[in-house]
Short mmCIF file of C-alpha atoms in Angstrom, two decimals:
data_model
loop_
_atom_site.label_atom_id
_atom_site.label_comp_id
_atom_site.label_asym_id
_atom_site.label_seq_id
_atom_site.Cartn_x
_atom_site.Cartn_y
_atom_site.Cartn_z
CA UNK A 1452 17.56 2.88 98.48
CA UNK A 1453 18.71 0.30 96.10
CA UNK A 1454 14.75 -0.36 94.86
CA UNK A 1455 13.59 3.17 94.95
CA UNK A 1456 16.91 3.42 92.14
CA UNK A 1457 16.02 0.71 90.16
CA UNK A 1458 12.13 1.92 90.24
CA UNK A 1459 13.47 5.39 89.09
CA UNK A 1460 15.50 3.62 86.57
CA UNK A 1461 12.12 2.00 85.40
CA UNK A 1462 10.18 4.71 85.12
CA UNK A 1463 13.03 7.06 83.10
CA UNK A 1464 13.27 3.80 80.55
CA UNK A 1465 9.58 3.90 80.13
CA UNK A 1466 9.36 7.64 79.71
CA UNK A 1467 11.70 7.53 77.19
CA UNK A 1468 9.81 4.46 75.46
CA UNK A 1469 7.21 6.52 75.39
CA UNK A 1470 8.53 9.59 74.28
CA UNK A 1471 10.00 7.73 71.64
CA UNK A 1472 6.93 6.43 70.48
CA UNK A 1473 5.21 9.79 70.41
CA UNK A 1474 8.21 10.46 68.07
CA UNK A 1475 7.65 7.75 65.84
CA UNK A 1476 3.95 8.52 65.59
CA UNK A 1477 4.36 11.91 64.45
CA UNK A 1478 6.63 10.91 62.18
CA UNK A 1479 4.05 8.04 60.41
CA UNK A 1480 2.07 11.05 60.81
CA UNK A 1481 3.71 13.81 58.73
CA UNK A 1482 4.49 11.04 56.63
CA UNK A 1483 0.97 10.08 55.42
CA UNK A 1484 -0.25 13.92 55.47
CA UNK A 1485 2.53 14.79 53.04
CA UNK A 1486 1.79 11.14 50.88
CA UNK A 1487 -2.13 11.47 50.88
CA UNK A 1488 -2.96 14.46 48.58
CA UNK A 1489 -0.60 12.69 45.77
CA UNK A 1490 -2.92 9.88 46.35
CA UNK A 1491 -6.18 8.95 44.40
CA UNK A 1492 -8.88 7.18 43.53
CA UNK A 1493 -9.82 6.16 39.85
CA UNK A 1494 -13.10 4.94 39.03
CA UNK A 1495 -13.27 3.33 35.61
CA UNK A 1496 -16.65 2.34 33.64
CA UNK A 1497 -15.01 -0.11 31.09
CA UNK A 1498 -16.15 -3.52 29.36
CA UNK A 1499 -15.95 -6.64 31.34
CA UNK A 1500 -16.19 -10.13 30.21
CA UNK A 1501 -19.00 -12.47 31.41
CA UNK A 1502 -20.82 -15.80 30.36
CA UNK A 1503 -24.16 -15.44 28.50
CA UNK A 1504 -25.60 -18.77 26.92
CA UNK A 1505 -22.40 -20.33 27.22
CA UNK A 1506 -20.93 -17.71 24.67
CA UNK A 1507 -17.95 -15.60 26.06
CA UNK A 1508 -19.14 -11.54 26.18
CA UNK A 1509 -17.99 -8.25 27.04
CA UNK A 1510 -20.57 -6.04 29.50
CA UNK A 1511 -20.14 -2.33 30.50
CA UNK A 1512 -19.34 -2.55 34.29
CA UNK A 1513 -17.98 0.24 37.02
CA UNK A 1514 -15.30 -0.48 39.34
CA UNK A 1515 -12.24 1.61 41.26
CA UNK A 1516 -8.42 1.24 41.60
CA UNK A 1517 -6.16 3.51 42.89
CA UNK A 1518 -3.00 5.71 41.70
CA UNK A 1519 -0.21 8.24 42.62
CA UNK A 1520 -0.09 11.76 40.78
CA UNK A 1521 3.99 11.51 39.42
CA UNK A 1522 3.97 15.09 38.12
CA UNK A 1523 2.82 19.00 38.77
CA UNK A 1524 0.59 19.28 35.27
CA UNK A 1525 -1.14 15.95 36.12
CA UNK A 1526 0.02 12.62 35.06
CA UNK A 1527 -0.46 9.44 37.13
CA UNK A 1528 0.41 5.77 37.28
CA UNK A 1529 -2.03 3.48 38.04
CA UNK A 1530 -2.12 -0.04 36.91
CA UNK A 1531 -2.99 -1.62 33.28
CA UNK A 1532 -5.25 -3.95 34.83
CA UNK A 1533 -7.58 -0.83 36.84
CA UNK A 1534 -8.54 0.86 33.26
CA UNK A 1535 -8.21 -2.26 31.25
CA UNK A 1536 -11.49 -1.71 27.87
CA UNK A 1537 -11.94 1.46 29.95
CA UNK A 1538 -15.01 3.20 28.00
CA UNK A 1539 -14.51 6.24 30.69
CA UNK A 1540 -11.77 6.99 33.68
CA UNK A 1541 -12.44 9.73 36.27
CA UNK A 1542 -10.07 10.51 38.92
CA UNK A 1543 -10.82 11.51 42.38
CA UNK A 1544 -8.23 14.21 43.65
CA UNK A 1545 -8.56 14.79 47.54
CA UNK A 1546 -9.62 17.93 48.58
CA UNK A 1547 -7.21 19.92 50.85
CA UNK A 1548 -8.01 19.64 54.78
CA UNK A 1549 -6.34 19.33 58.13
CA UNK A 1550 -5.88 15.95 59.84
CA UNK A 1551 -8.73 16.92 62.28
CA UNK A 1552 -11.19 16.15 59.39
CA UNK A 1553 -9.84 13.33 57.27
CA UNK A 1554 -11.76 10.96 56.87
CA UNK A 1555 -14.94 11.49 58.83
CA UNK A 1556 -16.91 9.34 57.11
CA UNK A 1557 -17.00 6.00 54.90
CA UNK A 1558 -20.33 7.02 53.25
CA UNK A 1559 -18.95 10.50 51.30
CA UNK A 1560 -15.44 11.13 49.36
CA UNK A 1561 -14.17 14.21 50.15
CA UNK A 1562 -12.57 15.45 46.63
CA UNK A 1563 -13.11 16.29 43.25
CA UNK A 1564 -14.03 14.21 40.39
CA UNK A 1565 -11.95 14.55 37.02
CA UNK A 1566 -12.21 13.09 34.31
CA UNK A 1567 -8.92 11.32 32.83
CA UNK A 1568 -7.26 9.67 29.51
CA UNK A 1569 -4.52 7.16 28.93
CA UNK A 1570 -1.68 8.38 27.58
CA UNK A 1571 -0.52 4.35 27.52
CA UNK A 1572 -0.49 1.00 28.56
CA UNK A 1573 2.26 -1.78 29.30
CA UNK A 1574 0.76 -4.87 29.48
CA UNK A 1575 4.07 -6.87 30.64
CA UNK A 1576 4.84 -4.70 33.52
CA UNK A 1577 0.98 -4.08 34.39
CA UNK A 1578 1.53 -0.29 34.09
CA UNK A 1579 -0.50 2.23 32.88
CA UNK A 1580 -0.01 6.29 32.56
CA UNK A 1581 -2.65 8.64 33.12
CA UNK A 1582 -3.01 12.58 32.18
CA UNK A 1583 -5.86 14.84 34.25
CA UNK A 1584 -6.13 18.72 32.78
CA UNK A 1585 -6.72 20.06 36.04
CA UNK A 1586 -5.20 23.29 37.31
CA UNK A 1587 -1.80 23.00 38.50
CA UNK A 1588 0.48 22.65 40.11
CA UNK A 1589 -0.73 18.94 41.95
CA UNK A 1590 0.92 17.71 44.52
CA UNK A 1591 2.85 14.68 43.51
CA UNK A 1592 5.56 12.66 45.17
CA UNK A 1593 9.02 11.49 43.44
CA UNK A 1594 10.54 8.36 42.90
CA UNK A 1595 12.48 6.24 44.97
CA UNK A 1596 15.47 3.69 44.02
CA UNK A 1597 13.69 0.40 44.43
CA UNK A 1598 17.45 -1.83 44.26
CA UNK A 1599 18.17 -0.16 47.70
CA UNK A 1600 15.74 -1.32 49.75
CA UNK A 1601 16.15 -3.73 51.99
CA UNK A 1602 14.12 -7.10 53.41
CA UNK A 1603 12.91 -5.82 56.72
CA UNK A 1604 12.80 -2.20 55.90
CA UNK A 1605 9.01 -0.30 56.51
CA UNK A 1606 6.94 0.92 54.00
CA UNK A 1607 3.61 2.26 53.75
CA UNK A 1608 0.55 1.27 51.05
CA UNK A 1609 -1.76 3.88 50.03
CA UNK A 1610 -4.77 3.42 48.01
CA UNK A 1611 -8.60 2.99 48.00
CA UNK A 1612 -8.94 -0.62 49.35
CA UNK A 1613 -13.03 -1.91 48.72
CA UNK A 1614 -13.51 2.54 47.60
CA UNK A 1615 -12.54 3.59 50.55
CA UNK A 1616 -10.63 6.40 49.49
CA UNK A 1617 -7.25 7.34 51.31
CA UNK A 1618 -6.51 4.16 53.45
CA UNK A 1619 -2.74 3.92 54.46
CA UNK A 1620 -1.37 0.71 55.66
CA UNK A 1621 2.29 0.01 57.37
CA UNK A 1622 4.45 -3.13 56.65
CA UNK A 1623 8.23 -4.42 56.12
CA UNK A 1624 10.03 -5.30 52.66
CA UNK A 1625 9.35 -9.09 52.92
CA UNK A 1626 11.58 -9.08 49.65
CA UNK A 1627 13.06 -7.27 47.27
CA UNK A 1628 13.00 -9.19 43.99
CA UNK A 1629 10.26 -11.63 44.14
CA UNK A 1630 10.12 -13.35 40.70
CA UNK A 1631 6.36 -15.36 40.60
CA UNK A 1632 6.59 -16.98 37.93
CA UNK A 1633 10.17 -19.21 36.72
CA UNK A 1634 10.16 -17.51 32.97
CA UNK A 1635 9.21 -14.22 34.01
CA UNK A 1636 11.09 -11.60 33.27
CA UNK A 1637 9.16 -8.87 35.83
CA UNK A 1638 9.98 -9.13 39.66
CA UNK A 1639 8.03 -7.50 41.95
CA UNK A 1640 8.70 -6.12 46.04
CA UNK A 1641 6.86 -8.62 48.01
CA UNK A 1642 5.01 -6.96 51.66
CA UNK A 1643 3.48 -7.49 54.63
CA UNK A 1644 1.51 -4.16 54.43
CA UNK A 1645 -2.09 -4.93 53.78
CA UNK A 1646 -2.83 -5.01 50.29
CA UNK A 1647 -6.73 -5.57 49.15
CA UNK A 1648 -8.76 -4.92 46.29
CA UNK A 1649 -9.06 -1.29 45.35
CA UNK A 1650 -5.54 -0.81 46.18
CA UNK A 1651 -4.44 -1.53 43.13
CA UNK A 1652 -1.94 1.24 41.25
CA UNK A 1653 -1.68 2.93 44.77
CA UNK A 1654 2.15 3.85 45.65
CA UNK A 1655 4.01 1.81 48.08
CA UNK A 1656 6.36 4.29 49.73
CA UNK A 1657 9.62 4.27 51.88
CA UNK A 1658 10.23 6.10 55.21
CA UNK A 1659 10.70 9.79 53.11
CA UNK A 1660 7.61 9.29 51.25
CA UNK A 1661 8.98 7.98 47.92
CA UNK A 1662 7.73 6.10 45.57
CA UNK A 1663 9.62 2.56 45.78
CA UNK A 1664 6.49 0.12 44.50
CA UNK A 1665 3.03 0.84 42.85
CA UNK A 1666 0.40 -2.04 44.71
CA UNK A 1667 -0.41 -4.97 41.94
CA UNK A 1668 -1.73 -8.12 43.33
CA UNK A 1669 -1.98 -10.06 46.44
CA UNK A 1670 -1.84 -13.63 46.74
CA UNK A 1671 -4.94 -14.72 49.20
CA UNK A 1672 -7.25 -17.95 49.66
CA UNK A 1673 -10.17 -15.32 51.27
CA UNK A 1674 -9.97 -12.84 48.97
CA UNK A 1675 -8.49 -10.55 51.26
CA UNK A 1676 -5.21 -9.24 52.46
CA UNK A 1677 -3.19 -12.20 54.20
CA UNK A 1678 -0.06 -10.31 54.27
CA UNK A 1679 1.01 -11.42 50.83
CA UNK A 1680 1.02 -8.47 48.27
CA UNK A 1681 3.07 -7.34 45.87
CA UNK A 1682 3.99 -4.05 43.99
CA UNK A 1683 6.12 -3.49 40.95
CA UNK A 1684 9.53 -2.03 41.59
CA UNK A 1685 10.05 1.75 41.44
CA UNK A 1686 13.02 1.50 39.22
CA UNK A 1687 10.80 -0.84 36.08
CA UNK A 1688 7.94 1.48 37.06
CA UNK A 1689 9.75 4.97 36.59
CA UNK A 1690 11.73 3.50 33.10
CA UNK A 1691 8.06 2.96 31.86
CA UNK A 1692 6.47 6.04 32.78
CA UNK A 1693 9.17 7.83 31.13
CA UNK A 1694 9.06 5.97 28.09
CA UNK A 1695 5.04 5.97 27.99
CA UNK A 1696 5.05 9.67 28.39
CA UNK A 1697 7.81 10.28 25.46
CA UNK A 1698 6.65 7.82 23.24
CA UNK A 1699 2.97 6.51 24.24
CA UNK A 1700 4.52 3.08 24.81
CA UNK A 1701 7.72 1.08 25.78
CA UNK A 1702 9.96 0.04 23.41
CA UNK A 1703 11.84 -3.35 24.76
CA UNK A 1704 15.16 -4.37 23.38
CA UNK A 1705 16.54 -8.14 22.30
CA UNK A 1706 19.99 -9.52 21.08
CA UNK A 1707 19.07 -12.98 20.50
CA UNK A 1708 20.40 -14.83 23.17
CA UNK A 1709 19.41 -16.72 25.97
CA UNK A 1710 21.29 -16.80 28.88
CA UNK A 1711 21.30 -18.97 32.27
CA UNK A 1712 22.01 -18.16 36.15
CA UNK A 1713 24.97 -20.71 36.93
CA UNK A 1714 24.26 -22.75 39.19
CA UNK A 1715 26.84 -24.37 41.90
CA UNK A 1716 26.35 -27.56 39.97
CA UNK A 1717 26.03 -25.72 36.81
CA UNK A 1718 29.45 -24.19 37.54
CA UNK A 1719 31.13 -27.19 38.53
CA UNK A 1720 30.59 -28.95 35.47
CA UNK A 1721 31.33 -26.18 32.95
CA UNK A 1722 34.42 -25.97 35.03
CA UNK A 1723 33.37 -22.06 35.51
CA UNK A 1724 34.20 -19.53 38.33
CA UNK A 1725 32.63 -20.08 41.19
CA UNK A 1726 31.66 -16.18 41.49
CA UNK A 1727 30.27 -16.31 37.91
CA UNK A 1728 27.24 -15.51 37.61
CA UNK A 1729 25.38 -15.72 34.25
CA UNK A 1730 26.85 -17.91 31.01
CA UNK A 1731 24.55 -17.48 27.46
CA UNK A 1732 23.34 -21.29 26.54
CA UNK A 1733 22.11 -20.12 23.10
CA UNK A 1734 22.91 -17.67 19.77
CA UNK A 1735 19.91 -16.82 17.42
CA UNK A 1736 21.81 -17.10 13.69
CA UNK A 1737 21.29 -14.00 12.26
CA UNK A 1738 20.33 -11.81 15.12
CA UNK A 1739 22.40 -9.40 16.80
CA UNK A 1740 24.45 -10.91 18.85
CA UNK A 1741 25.84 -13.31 16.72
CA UNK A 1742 26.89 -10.59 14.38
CA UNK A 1743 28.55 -8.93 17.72
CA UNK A 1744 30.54 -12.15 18.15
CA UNK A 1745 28.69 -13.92 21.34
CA UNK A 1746 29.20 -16.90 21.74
CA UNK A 1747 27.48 -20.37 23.57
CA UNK A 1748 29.88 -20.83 26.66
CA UNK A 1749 30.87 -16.74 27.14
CA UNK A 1750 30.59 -16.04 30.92
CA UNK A 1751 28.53 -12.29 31.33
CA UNK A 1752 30.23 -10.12 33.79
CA UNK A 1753 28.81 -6.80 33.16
CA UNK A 1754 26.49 -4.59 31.05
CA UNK A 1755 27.60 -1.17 30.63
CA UNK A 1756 29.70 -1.38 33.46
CA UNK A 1757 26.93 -2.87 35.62
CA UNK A 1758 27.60 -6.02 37.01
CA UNK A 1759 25.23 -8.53 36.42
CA UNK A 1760 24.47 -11.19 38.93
CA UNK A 1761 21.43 -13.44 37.32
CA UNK A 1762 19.69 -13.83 34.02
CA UNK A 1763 16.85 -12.00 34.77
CA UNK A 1764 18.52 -9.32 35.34
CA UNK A 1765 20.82 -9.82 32.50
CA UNK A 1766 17.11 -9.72 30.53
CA UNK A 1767 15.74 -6.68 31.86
CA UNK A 1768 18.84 -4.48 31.45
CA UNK A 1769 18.74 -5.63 27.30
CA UNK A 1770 15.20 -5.17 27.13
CA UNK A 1771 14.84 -1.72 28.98
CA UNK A 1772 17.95 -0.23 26.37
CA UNK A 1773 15.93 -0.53 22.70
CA UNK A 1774 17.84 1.48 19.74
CA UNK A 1775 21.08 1.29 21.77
CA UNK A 1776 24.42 -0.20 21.75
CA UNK A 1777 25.36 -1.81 24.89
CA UNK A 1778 28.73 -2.72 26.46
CA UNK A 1779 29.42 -6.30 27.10
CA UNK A 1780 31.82 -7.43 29.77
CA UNK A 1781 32.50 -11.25 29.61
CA UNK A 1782 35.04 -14.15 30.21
CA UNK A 1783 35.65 -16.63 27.20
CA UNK A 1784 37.17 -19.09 28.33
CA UNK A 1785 39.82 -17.43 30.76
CA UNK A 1786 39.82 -14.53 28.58
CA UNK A 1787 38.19 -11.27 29.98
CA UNK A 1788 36.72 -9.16 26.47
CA UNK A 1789 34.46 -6.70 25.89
CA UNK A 1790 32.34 -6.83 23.23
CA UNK A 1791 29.54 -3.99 21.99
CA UNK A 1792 25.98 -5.18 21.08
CA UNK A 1793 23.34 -3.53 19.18
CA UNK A 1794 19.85 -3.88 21.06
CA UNK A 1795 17.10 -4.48 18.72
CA UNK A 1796 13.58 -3.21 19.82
CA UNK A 1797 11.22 -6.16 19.98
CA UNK A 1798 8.10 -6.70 17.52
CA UNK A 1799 5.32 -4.91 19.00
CA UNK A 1800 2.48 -6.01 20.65
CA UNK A 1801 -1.22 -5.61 19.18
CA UNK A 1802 -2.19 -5.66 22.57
CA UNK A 1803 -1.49 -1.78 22.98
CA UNK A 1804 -4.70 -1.12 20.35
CA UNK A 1805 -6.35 -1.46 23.45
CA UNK A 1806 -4.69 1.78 24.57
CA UNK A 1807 -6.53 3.78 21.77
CA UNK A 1808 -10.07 2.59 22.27
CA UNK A 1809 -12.56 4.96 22.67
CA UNK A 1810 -15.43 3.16 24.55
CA UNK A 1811 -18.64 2.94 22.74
CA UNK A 1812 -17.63 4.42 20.28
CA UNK A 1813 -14.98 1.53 19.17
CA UNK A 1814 -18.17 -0.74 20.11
CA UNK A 1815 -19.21 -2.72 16.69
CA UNK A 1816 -21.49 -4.95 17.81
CA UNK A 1817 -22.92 -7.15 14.57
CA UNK A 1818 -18.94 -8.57 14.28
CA UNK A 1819 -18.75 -8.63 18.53
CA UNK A 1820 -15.28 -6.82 18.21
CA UNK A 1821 -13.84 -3.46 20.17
CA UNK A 1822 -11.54 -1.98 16.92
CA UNK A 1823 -10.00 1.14 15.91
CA UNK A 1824 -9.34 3.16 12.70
CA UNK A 1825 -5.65 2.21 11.10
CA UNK A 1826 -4.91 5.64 11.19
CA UNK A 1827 -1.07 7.38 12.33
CA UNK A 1828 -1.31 6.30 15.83
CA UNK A 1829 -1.61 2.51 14.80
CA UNK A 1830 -0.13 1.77 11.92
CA UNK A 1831 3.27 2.36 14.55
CA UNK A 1832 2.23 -0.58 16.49
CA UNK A 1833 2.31 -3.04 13.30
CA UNK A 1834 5.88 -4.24 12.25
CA UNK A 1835 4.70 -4.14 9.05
CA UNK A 1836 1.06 -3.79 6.84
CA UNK A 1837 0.19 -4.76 3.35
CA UNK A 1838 -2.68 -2.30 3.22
CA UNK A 1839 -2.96 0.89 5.13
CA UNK A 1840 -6.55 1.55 5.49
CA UNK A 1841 -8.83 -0.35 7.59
CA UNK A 1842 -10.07 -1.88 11.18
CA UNK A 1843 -8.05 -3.08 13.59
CA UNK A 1844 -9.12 -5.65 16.19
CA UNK A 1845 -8.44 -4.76 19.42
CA UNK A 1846 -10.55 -7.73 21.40
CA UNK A 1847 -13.78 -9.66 21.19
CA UNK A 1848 -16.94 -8.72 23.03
CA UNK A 1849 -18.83 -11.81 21.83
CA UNK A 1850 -18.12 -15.16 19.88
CA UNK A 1851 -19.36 -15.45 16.24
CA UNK A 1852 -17.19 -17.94 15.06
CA UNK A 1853 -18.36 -20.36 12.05
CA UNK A 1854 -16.92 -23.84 12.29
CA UNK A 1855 -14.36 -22.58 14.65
CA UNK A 1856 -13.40 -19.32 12.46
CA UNK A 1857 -13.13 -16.53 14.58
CA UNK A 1858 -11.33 -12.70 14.41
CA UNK A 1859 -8.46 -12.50 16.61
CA UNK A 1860 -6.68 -8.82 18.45
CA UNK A 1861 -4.69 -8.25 16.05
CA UNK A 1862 -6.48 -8.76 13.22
CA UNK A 1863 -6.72 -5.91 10.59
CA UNK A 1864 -10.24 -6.33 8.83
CA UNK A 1865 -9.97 -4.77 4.89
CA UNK A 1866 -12.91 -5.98 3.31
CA UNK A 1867 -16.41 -7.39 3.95
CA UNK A 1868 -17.59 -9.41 1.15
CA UNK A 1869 -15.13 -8.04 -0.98
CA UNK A 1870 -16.26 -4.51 -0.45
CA UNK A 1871 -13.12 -2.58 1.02
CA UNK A 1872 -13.39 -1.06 4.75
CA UNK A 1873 -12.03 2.61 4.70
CA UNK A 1874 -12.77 3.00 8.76
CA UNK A 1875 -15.15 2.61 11.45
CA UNK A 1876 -17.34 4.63 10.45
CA UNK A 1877 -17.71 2.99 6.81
CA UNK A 1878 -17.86 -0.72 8.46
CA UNK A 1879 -20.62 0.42 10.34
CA UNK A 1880 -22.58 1.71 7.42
CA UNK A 1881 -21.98 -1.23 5.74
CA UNK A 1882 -23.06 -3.86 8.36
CA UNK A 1883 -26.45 -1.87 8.82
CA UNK A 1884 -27.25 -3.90 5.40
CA UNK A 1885 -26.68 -7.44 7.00
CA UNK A 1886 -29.61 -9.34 9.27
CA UNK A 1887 -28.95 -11.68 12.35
CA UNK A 1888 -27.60 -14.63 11.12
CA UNK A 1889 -26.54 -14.03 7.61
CA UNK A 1890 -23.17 -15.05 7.07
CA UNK A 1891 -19.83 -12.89 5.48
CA UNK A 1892 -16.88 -13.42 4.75
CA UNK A 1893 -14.28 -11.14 6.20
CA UNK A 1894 -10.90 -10.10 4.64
CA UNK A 1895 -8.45 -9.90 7.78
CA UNK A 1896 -4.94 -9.42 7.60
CA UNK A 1897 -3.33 -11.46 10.26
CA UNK A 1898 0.61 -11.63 10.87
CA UNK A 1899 1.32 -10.47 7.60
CA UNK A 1900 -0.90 -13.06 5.83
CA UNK A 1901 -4.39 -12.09 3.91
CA UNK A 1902 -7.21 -14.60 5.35
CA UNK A 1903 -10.90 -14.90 4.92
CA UNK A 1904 -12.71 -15.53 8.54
CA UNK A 1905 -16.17 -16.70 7.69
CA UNK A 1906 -18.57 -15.06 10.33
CA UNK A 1907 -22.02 -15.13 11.14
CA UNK A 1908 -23.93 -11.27 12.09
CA UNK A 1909 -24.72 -10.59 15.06
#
């Protein structure tokens, strides 16, 4: 009697296993059918750079990425690096169908191809936003808050890995702020989920299908996943998108300091709290936080009533609140003050012309530069311009340089040979005059600073 109880007792244990697993399954399951139709594929022809007589070029090349549909009317986050030079950007949407006939076959998508335009790029946080005119309402999926999840806890990466559109892969939260490099400000989630090429600007997503992570890179000796990949935290991600969709870019704030994580030792020779957390080493003269009254030595508690626990995070709550005045909690000394801080927005970078190239068309081949018309949508991205007509040089498909001379992203080219450039258009007309190999001398304006960069034509 007493086996035939414990065999019963065995076989009630694994009918429950089972029935628990059946459980689980359905709910991966319902998960990835309600994830999958906010998922898709982007397929990018854009400019490349490869090696050509020992002289660095740019060549038209095709590859794919992936990315997450954020909203009804059509905008989606992929990242920078997918439509980076992008000449032209379609989007595959997945076609509607029931899980009997997903896919069927590796050798034909089943979707719709659309084509796409970036409404911005972030370079720093490898972000880019996306807008598709197709006929609403998309599915899309929502945002998750990426500072509650937890090392251990499952997620799920979707994305086209190698083109294969639609793959879903299961993992844990291997960690939750994973800073790669020392003097980087950007952290990323770190998984186990599988992670390969192609997945790139896919979602990573928590148990209730939420956006916590969009897939970035992997670190790999094959090439492959080796459970090693990381995605770009839902919270930096979602502060982007908003800012790229309001403003076309993202306006980062600074106060000129620099502050420290204390350190045990750190803290025992400053004589600090041992529960402090961050203490600024260094004042810029003449910035903002001098005139605010910080000082070398003040211990940071707390910005805007957040408490702050490192100086990374210290750097991406200043940078992320541009044009505002922020609320400093800190200990001088052992006197608690609070102190308010205006947040400066940081010079901007050239390196979002890139985000107003227009393929081909931005193509001028007999200087080997991509560039764009100064026009109302650039002049914005220059602190400041002596002239406001002209090229801007977005990057270099090819090097011309003379004695080491070269044009730089950045550069704003006014005159060739002392004949002013109005636009494109009018530096294009006047190249057609100049043979391979004659030599010009081109008016750039570069940090503020008129130069001549002596080239040779294409």
């Amino acid at each position: 009697m007493r086996a035939l109880l414990i065999w019963f007792s065995l076989m009630v244990s694994v009918v429950q296993a089972q029935s628990q697993l059946r459980l689980l399954s359905t709910q991966f399951e319902g998960l990835v059918e309600k994830t999958d139709p906010a998922v898709v594929q982007i397929v990018v022809r854009a400019f490349s750079a490869s090696e050509e007589n020992s002289a660095p070029l740019i060549r038209s090349s095709k590859g794919n990425g992936s990315g997450v549909i954020v909203s009804a009317d059509g905008y989606i986050l992929t990242n920078s690096h997918v439509v980076a030079n992008a000449g032209r950007i379609q989007v595959l949407i997945p076609q509607a169908m029931g899980a009997a006939y997903r896919h069927l076959s590796v050798l034909r998508t089943n979707g719709k191809l659309v084509n796409a335009r970036v409404v911005g790029q972030d370079r720093e946080t490898d972000i880019a936003v996306l807008k598709i005119d197709e006929a609403g309402p998309l599915p899309f999926l929502s945002f998750g808050d990426s500072e509650r999840l937890r090392e251990g806890q499952l997620v799920f990466a979707f994305g086209s890995p190698l083109g294969l559109d639609n793959s879903v892969t299961m993992g844990i939260v291997s960690a939750k702020a994973r800073q790669v490099k020392p003097d980087d400000p950007m952290v990323y989630i770190q998984t186990d989920a599988a992670i390969n090429p192609g997945n790139s600007g896919g979602p990573l997503v928590d148990g209730d299908g939420k956006i916590v992570g969009i897939n970035t890179f992997i670190i790999s000796n094959s090439g492959g996943s080796e459970g090693i990949g990381f995605a770009s935290p839902s919270n930096i991600v979602q502060a982007v998108y908003e800012q790229i969709r309001q403003d076309g870019r993202v306006r980062r704030g600074q106060i000129g300091v620099l502050a420290q994580t204390i350190s045990p030792l750190l803290a025992t020779a400053l004589g600090l709290a041992m529960d402090a957390s961050v203490v600024i080493e260094d004042v810029t003269p003449g910035s903002s936080a001098e005139a605010a009254g910080l000082k070398i030595g003040d211990v940071v508690v707390a910005l805007n009533g957040k408490p702050i626990e490192n100086a990374r995070q210290f750097g991406v709550n200043i940078y992320q609140n541009a044009g505002k005045t922020i609320e400093v909690d800190l200990v001088r000394g052992k006197k608690p003050m609070k102190i308010g801080v205006a947040v400066l927005e940081r010079p901007k970078d050239p390196d979002r012309l890139l985000a107003h190239l227009q393929g081909e068309q931005s193509r001028v081949r007999k200087l080997g530069i991509l560039a764009v018309d100064v026009d109302e949508k650039v002049i914005p991205l220059y602190s400041a311009l002596r002239e406001y007509t002209g090229v801007a040089v977005a990057g270099i498909t090819t090097d011309l340089s003379v004695e080491a001379n070269r044009l730089q992203p950045g550069d704003v080219v006014h005159r060739v040979n002392q004949e002013a450039v109005l636009n494109l258009a009018g530096l294009r007309k006047m190249l057609e005059e100049f043979k391979h190999g004659q030599v010009v001398a081109v008016q750039v304006e570069r940090a503020g600073q008129m130069q001549f960069v002596v080239l040779e034509i294409d």
